[in-house]
Tab-separated table of C-alpha atoms in Angstrom:
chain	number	residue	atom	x	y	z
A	18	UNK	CA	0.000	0.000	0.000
A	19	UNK	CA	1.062	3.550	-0.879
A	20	UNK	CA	2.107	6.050	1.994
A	21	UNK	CA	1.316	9.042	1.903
A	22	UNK	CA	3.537	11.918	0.205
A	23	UNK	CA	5.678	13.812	2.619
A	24	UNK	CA	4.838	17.511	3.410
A	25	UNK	CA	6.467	19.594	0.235
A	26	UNK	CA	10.020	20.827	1.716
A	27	UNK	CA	12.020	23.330	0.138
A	28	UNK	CA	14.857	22.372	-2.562
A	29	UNK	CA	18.044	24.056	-2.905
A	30	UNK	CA	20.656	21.436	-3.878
A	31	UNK	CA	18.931	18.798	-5.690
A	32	UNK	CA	21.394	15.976	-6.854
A	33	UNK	CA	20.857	15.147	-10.614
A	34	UNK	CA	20.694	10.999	-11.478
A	35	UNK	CA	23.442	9.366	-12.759
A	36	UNK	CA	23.742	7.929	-16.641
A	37	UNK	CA	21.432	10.224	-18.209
A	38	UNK	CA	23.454	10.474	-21.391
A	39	UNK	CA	21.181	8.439	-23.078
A	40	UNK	CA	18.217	10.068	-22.958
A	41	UNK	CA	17.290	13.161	-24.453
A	42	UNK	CA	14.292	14.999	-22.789
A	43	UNK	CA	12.080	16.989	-24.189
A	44	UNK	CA	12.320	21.051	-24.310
A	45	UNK	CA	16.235	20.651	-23.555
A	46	UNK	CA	19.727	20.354	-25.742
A	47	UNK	CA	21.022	17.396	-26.413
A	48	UNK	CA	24.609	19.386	-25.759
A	49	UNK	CA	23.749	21.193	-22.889
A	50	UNK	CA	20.909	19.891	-21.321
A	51	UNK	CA	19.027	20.882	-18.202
A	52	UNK	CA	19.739	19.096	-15.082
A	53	UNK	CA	16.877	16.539	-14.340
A	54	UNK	CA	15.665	15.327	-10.733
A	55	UNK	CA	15.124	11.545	-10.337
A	56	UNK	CA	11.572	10.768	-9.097
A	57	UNK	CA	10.400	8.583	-6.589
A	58	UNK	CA	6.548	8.411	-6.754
A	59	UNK	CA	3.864	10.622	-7.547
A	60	UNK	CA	0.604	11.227	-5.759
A	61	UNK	CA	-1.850	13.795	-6.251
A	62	UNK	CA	-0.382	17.124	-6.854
A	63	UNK	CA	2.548	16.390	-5.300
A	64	UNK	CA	5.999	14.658	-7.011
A	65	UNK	CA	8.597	12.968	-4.564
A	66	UNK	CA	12.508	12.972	-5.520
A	67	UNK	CA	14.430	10.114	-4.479
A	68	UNK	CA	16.373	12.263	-2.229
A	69	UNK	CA	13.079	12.351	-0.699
A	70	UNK	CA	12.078	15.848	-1.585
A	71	UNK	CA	8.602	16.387	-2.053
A	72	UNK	CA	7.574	18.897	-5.211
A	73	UNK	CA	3.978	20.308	-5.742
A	74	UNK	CA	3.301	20.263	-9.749
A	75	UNK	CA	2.537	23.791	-10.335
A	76	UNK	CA	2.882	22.477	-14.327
A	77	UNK	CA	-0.429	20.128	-14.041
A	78	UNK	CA	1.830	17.685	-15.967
A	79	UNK	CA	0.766	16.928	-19.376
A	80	UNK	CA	-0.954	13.552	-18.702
A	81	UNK	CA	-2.649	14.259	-15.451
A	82	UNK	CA	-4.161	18.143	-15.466
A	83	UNK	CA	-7.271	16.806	-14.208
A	84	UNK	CA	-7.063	13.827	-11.488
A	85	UNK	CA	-2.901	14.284	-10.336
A	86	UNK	CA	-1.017	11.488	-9.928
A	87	UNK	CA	-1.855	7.954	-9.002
A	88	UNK	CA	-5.639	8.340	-8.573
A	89	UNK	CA	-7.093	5.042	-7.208
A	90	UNK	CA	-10.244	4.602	-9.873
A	91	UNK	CA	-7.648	5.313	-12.862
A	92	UNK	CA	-5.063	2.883	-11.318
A	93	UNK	CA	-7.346	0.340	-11.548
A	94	UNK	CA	-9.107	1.180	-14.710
A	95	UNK	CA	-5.572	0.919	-15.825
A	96	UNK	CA	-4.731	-2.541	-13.834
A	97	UNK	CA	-8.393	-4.199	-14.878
A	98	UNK	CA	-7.049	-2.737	-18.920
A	99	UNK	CA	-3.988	-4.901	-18.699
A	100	UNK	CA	-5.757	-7.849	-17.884
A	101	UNK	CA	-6.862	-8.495	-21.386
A	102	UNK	CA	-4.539	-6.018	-23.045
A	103	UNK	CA	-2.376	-3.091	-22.797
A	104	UNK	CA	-2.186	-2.211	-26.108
A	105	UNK	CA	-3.973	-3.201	-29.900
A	106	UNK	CA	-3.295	-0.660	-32.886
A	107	UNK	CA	-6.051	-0.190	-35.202
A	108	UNK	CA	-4.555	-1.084	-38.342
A	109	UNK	CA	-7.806	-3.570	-39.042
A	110	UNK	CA	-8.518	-4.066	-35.622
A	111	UNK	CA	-10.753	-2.628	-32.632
A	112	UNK	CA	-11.934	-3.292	-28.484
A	113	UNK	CA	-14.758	-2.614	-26.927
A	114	UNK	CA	-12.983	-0.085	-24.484
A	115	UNK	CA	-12.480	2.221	-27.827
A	116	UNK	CA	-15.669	1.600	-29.333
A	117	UNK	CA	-17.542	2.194	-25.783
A	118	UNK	CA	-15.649	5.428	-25.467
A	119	UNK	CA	-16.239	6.453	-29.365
A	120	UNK	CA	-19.896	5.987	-28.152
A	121	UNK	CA	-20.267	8.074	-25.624
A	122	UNK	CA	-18.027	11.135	-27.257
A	123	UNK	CA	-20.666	10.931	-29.773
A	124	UNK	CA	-23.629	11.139	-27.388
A	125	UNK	CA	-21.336	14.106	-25.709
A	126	UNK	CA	-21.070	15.990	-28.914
A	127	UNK	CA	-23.192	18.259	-30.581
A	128	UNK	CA	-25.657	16.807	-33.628
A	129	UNK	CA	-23.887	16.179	-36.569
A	130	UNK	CA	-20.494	14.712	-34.900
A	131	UNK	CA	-20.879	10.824	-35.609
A	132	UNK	CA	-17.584	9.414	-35.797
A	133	UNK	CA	-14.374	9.695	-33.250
A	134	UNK	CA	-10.950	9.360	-34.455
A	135	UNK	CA	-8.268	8.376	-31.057
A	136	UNK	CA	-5.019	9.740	-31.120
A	137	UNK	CA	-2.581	9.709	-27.949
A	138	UNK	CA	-0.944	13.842	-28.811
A	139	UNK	CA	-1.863	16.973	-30.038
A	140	UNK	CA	0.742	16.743	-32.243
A	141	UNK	CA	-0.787	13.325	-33.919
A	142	UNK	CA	-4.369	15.245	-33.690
A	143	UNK	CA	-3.148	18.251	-35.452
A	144	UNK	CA	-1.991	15.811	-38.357
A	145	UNK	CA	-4.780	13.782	-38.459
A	146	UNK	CA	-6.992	17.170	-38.543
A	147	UNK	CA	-4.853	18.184	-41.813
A	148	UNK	CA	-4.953	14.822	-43.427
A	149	UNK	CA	-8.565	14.791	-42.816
A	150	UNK	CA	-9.248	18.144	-44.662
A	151	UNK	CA	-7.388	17.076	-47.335
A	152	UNK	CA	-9.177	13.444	-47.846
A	153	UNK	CA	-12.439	15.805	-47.300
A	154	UNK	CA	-12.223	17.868	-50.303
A	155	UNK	CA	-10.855	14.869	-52.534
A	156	UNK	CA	-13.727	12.948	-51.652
A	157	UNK	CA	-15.956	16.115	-52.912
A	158	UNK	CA	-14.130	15.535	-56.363
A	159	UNK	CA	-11.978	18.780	-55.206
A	160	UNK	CA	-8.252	17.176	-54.989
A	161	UNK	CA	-6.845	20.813	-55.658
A	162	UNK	CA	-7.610	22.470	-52.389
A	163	UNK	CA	-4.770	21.895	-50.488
A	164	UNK	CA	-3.665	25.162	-49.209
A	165	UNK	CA	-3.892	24.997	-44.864
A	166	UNK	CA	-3.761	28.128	-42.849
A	167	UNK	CA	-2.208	28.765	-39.855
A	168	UNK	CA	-0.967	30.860	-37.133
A	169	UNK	CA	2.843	32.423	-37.614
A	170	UNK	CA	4.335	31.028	-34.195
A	171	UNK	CA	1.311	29.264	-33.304
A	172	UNK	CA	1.959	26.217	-31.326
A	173	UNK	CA	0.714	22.725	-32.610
A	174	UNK	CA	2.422	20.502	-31.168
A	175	UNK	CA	5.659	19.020	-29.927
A	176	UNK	CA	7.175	17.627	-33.466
């Protein structure tokens, strides 16, 4: 059973992990990269180090905005998931948990909005939405629109 996170303490000399030449993180250099803090567990709002420093995520992460960090129900949606499977790509195949949640997105949505397309990133949703308005207008005998606006600087994505 999980503990509970210690009380957040302040950091002013935290040690980096050792060996992390082979990975590159995101939003740093690969020649000069930002120091990185080795984590313990996660609970809630709150991150703990393995020096046992305990961080509040003032970032909301990018995976867990909404419940923080090992939430009980999603831990065991997740541990019930990998009973069966963790993982089927839809090249010519499907699951009920995708077609259950495709079903009630569409009940969710406005009228009109009957089919779902999953992606796990905005940056795989923002090239899905292009390749969609293309395919759109080709269908509609219209393969020469292909021009795509968008915002100088705008962000859409990390790739």
């Amino acid at each position: 059973a999980a503990t509970p996170l210690a009380s957040p303490t302040v950091c002013h000399r935290l040690t980096p992990p050792r060996g992390p030449q082979h990975l590159w993180h995101p939003y740093t250099s690969m020649t000069a990269p930002l120091p990185v803090y080795p984590v313990a567990r996660a609970e809630g709002c709150r991150i703990e180090l393995e020096t046992g420093a305990s961080l509040v995520d003032g970032m909301s992460s990018w995976w867990c905005a909404i419940h923080g960090y090992n939430h009980p129900a999603l831990n065991a949606a997740v541990t019930d998931q990998l009973e069966d499977m963790s993982h089927v790509m839809f090249g010519g195949l499907t699951h009920r948990p995708a077609t259950q949640l495709a079903s009630k997105l569409v009940e969710l949505s406005p009228p009109g909005i009957n089919k779902v397309f999953l992606c796990d990133s905005g940056s795989v949703s923002v090239e899905v939405a292009i390749k969609m308005a293309v395919q759109y207008w080709h269908q509609k005998d219209l393969p020469g629109k292909k021009k795509l606006l968008t915002l100088r600087g705008g962000y859409h994505g990390d790739t």
